[in-house]
PDB file of C-alpha atoms in Angstrom:
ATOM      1  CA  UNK A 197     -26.131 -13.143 -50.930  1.00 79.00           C
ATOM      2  CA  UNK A 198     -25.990 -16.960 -51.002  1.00 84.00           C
ATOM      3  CA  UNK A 199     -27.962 -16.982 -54.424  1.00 84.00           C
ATOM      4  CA  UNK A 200     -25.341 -15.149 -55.953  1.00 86.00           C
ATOM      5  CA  UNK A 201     -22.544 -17.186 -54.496  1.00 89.00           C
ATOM      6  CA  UNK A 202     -24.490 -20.032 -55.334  1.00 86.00           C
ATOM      7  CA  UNK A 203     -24.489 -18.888 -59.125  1.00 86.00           C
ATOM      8  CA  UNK A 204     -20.305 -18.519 -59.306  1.00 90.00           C
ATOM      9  CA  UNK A 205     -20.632 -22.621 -58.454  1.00 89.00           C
ATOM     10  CA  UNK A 206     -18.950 -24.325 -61.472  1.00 90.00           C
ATOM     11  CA  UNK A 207     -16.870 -21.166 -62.684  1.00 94.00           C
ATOM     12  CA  UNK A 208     -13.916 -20.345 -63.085  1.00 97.00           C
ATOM     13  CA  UNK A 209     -11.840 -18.663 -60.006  1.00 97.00           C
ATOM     14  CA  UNK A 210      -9.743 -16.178 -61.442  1.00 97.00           C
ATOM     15  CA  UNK A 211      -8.283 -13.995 -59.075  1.00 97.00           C
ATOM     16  CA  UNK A 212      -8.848 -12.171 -55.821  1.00 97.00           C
ATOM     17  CA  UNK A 213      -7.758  -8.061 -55.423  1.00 95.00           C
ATOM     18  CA  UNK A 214      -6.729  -6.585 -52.137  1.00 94.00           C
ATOM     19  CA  UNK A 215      -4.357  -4.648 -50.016  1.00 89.00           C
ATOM     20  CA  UNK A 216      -2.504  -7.666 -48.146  1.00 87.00           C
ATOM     21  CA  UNK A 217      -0.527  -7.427 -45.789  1.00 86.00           C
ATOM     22  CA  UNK A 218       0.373 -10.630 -44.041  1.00 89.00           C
ATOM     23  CA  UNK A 219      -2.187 -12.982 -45.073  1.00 92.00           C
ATOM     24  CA  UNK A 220      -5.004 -10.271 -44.331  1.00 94.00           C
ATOM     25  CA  UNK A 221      -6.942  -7.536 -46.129  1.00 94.00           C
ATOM     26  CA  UNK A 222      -8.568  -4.564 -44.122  1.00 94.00           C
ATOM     27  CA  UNK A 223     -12.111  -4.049 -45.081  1.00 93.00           C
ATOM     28  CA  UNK A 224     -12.985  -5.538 -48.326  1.00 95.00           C
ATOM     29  CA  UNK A 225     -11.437  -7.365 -51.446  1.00 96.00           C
ATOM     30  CA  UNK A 226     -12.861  -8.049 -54.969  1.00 96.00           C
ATOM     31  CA  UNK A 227     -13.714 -12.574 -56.503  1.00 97.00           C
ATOM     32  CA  UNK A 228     -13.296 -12.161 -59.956  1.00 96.00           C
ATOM     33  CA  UNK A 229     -14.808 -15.252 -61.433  1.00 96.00           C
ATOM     34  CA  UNK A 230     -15.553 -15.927 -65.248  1.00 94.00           C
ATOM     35  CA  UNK A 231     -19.083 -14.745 -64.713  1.00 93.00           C
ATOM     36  CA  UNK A 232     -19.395 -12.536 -62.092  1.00 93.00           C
ATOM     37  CA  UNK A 233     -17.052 -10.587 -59.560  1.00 94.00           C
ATOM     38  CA  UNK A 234     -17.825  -9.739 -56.305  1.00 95.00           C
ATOM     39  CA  UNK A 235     -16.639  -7.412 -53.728  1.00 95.00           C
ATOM     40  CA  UNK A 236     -16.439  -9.121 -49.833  1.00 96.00           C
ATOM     41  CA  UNK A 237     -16.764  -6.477 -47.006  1.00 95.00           C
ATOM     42  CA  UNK A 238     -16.284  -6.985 -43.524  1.00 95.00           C
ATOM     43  CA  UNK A 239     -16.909  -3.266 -42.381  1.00 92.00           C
ATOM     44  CA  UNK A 240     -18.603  -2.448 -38.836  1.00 91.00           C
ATOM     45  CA  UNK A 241     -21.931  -1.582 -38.508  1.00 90.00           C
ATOM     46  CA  UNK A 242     -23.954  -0.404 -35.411  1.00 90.00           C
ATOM     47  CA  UNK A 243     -26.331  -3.125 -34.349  1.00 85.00           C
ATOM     48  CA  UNK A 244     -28.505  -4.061 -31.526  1.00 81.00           C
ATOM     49  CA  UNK A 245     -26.107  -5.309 -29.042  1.00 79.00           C
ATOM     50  CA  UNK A 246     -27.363  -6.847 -25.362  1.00 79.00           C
ATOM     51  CA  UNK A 247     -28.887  -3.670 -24.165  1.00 81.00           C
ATOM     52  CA  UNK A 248     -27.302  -1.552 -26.610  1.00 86.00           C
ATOM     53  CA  UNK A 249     -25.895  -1.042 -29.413  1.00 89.00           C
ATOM     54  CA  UNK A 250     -22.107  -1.844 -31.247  1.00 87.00           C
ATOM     55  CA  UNK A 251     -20.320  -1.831 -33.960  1.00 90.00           C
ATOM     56  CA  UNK A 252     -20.366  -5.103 -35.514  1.00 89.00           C
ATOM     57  CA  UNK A 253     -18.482  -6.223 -38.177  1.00 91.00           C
ATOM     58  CA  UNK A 254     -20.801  -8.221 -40.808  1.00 90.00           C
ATOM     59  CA  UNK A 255     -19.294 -10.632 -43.728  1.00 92.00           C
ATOM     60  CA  UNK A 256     -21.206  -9.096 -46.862  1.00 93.00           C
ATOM     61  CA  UNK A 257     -20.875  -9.151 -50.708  1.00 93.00           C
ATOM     62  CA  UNK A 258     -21.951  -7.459 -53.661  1.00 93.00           C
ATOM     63  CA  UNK A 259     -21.860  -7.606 -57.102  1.00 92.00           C
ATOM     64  CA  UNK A 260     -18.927  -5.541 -58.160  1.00 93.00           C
ATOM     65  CA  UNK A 261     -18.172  -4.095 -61.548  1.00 90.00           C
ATOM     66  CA  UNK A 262     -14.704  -5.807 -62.951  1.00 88.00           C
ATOM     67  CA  UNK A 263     -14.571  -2.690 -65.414  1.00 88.00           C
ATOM     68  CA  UNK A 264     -13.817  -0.101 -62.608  1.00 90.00           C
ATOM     69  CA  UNK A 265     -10.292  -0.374 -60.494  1.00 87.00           C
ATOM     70  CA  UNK A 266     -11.261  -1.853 -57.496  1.00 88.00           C
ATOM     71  CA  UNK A 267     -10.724   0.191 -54.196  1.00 86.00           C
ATOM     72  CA  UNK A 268      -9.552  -1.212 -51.067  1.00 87.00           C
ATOM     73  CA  UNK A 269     -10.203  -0.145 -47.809  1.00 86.00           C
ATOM     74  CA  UNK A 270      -6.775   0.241 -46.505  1.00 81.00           C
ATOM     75  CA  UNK A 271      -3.480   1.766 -47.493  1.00 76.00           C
ATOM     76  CA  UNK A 272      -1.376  -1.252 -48.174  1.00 73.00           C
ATOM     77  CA  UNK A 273      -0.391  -1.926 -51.575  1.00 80.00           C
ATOM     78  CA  UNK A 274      -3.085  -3.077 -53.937  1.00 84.00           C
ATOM     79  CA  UNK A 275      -2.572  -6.813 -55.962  1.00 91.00           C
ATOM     80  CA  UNK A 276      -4.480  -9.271 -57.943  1.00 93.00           C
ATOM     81  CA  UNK A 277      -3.846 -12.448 -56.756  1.00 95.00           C
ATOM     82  CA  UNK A 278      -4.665 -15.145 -59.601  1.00 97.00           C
ATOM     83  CA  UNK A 279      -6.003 -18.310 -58.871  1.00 97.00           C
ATOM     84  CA  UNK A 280      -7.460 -19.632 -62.297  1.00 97.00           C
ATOM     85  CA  UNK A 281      -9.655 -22.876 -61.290  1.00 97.00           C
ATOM     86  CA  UNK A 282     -12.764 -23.945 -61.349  1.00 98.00           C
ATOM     87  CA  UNK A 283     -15.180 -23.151 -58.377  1.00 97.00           C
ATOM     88  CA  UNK A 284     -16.200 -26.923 -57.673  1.00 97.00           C
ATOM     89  CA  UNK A 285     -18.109 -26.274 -54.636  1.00 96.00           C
ATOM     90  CA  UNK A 286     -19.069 -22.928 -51.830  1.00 96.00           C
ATOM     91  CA  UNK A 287     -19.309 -23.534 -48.046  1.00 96.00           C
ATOM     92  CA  UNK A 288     -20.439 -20.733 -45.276  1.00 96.00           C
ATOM     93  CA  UNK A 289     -19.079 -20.592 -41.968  1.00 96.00           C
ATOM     94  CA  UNK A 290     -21.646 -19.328 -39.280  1.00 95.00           C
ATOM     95  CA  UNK A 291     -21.635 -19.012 -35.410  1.00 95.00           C
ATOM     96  CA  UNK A 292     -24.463 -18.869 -32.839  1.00 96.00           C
ATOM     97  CA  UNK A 293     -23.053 -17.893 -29.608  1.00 94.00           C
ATOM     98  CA  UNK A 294     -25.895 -17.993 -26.836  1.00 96.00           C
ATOM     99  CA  UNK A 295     -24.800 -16.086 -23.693  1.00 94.00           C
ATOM    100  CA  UNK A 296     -26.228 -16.856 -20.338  1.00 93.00           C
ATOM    101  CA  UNK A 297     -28.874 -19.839 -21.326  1.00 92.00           C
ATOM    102  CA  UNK A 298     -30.865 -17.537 -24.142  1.00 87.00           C
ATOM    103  CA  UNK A 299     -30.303 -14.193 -22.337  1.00 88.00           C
ATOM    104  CA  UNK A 300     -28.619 -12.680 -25.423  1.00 89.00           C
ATOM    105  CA  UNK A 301     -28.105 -14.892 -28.892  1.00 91.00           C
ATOM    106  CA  UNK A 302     -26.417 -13.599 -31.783  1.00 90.00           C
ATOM    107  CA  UNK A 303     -25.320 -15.592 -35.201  1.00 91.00           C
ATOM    108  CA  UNK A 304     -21.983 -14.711 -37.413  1.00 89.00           C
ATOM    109  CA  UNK A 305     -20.785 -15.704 -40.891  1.00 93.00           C
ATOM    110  CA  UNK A 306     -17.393 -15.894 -40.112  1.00 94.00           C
ATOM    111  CA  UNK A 307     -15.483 -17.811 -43.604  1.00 96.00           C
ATOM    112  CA  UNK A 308     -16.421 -18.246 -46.984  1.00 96.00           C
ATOM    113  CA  UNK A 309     -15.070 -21.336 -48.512  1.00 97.00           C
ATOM    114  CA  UNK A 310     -14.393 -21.573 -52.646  1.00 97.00           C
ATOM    115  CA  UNK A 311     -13.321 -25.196 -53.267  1.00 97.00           C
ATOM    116  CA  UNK A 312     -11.315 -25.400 -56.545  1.00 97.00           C
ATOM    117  CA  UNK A 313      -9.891 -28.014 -58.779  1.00 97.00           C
ATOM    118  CA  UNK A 314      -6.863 -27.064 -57.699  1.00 96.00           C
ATOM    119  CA  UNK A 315      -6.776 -25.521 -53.450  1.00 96.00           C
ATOM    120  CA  UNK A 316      -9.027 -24.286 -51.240  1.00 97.00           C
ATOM    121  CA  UNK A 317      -9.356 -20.824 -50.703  1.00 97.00           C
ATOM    122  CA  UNK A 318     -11.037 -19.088 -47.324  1.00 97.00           C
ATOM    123  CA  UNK A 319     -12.143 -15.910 -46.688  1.00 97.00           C
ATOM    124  CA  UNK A 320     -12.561 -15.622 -42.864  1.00 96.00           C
ATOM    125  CA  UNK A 321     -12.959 -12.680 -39.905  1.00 93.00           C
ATOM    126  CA  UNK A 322     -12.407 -13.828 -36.235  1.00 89.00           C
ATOM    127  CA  UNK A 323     -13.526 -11.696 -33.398  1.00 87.00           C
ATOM    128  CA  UNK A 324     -17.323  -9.619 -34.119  1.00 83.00           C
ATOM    129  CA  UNK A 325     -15.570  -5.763 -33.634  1.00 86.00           C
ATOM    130  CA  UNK A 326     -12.723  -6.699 -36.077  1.00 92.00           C
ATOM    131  CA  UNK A 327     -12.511  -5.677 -40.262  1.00 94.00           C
ATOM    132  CA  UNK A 328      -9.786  -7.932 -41.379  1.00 95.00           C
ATOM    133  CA  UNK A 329     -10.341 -10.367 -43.637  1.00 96.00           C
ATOM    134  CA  UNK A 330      -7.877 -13.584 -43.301  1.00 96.00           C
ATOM    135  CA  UNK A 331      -7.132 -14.742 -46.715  1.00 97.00           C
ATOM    136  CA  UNK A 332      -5.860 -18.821 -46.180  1.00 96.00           C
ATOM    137  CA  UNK A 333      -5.462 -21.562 -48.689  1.00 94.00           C
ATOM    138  CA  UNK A 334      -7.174 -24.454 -46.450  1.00 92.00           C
ATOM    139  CA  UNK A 335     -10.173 -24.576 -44.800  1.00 92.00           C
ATOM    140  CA  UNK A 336      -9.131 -24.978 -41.268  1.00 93.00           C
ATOM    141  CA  UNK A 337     -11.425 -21.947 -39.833  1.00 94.00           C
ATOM    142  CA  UNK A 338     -10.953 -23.779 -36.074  1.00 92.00           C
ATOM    143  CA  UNK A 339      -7.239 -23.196 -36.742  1.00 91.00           C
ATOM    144  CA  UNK A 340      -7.612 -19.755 -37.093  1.00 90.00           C
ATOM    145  CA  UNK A 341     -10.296 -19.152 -34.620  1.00 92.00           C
ATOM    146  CA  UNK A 342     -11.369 -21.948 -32.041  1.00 95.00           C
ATOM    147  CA  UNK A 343     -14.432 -22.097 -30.687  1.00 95.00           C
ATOM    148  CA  UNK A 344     -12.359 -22.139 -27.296  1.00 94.00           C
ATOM    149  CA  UNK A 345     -11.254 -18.448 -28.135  1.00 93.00           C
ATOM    150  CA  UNK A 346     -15.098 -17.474 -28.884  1.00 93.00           C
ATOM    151  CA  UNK A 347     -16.262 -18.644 -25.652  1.00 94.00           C
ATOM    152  CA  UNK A 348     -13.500 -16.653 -23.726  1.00 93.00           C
ATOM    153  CA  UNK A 349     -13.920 -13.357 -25.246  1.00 90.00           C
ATOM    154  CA  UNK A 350     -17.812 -13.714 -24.896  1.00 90.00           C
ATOM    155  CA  UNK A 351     -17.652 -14.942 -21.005  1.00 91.00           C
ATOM    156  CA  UNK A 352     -16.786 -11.610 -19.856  1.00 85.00           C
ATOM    157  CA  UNK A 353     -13.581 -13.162 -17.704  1.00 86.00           C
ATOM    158  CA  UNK A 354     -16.279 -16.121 -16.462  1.00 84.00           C
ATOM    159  CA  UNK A 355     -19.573 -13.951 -15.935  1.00 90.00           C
ATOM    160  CA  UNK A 356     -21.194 -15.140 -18.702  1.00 90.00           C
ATOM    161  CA  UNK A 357     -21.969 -18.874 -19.547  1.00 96.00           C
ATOM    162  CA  UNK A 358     -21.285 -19.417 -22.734  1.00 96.00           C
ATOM    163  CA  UNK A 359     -22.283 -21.707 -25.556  1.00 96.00           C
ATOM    164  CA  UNK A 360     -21.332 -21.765 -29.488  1.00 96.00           C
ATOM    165  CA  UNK A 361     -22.591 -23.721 -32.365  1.00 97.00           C
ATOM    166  CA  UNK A 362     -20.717 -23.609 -35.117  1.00 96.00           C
ATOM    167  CA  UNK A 363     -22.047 -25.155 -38.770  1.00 97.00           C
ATOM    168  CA  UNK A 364     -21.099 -25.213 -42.283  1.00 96.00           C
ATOM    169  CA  UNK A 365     -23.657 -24.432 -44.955  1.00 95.00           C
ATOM    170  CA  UNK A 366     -22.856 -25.787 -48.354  1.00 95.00           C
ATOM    171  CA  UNK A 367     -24.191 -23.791 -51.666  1.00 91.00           C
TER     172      UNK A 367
END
C-alpha cells in the first residue's frame, strides 16, 4: 500500500469521486492522479478483537481502473471533485492504543494526507467500527478526532487504562 502511494509522490492530483454527503463518503472513494488512480476503502472486517472477534473498519487502497465508472458504496449522489495540483508530499496517520498496560494493543491508520501545491487534502476515519471517510482540506486529524475522544471510547466508562500513540509517517 505505501509503495504505491509512495509512487503518486510528484503527480498530479486530479480529482477525487464519491457519494458526499456533508464532508463524508460511506465506504470508499476513487484518487485519480496523472499516473495512477486509486480506490480508498474503509469497509469492516472481522478481526481478532480482545478475546474475540469484531468488525473493524481498516483504511485500505487499491489500484483502481479510471476506465470503468467508479462505484460507491452508498446511495448519495455520485461527484468528481477536481483538485488539479501536484502531489508534493504523502503523510499516514496511525494509532496504537494499548489497553490495560499491554493487555490488549491494537494499531490504526486513521488519515491519509496528499500535500499539494495548492491545499491539503485528508482522507480520515475516526472511531475503529465506523465506514465513513471524512474528506477535509487541512490536516488537522486531532481536530477531527482527539486523542482525548480515543481514550474515552476505549476505557470502557474508566475500566480500562488507556494509552495512545499517535505518529505521522511521511512517504
Amino acid at each position: 500500500m505505501e509503495e504505491m502511494l509512495r509512487n503518486t509522490k510528484e503527480s498530479k492530483f486530479i480529482s477525487y469521486e464519491c457519494g458526499k454527503n456533508f464532508d463524508t463518503a460511506y465506504g470508499n472513494l476513487r484518487i485519480n492522479t496523472d499516473t495512477v488512480s486509486i480506490e480508498l476503502s474503509n469497509i469492516a472486517k472481522e478481526m481478532p478483537f480482545f478475546d474475540g472477534v469484531e468488525d473493524i473498519a481498516c483504511l485500505e487502497f487499491k489500484v483502481s481502473n479510471p476506465a470503468i465508472e467508479f462505484k460507491p458504496y452508498c446511495i448519495e449522489p455520485f461527484e468528481v471533485f477536481e483538485i488539479d495540483a501536484k502531489i508534493e508530499s504523502i503523510e499516514i496517520i496511525n494509532d496504537t492504543i494499548n489497553v490495560n498496560d499491554g493487555e490488549y494493543e491494537i494499531a490504526f491508520d486513521r488519515a491519509i494526507i496528499f500535500r499539494t501545491d495548492k491545499k491539503d487534502i485528508m482522507f480520515s476515519r475516526d472511531v475503529w467500527f465506523s465506514e465513513v471517510i471524512t474528506i477535509s482540506e487541512h490536516d488537522d486529524y486531532d481536530a477531527i478526532y482527539p486523542i482525548d475522544e480515543v481514550i474515552e471510547l476505549w476505557s470502557d466508562q474508566g475500566e480500562n487504562k488507556v494509552n495512545v500513540r499517535r505518529t505521522i509517517r511521511k512517504l
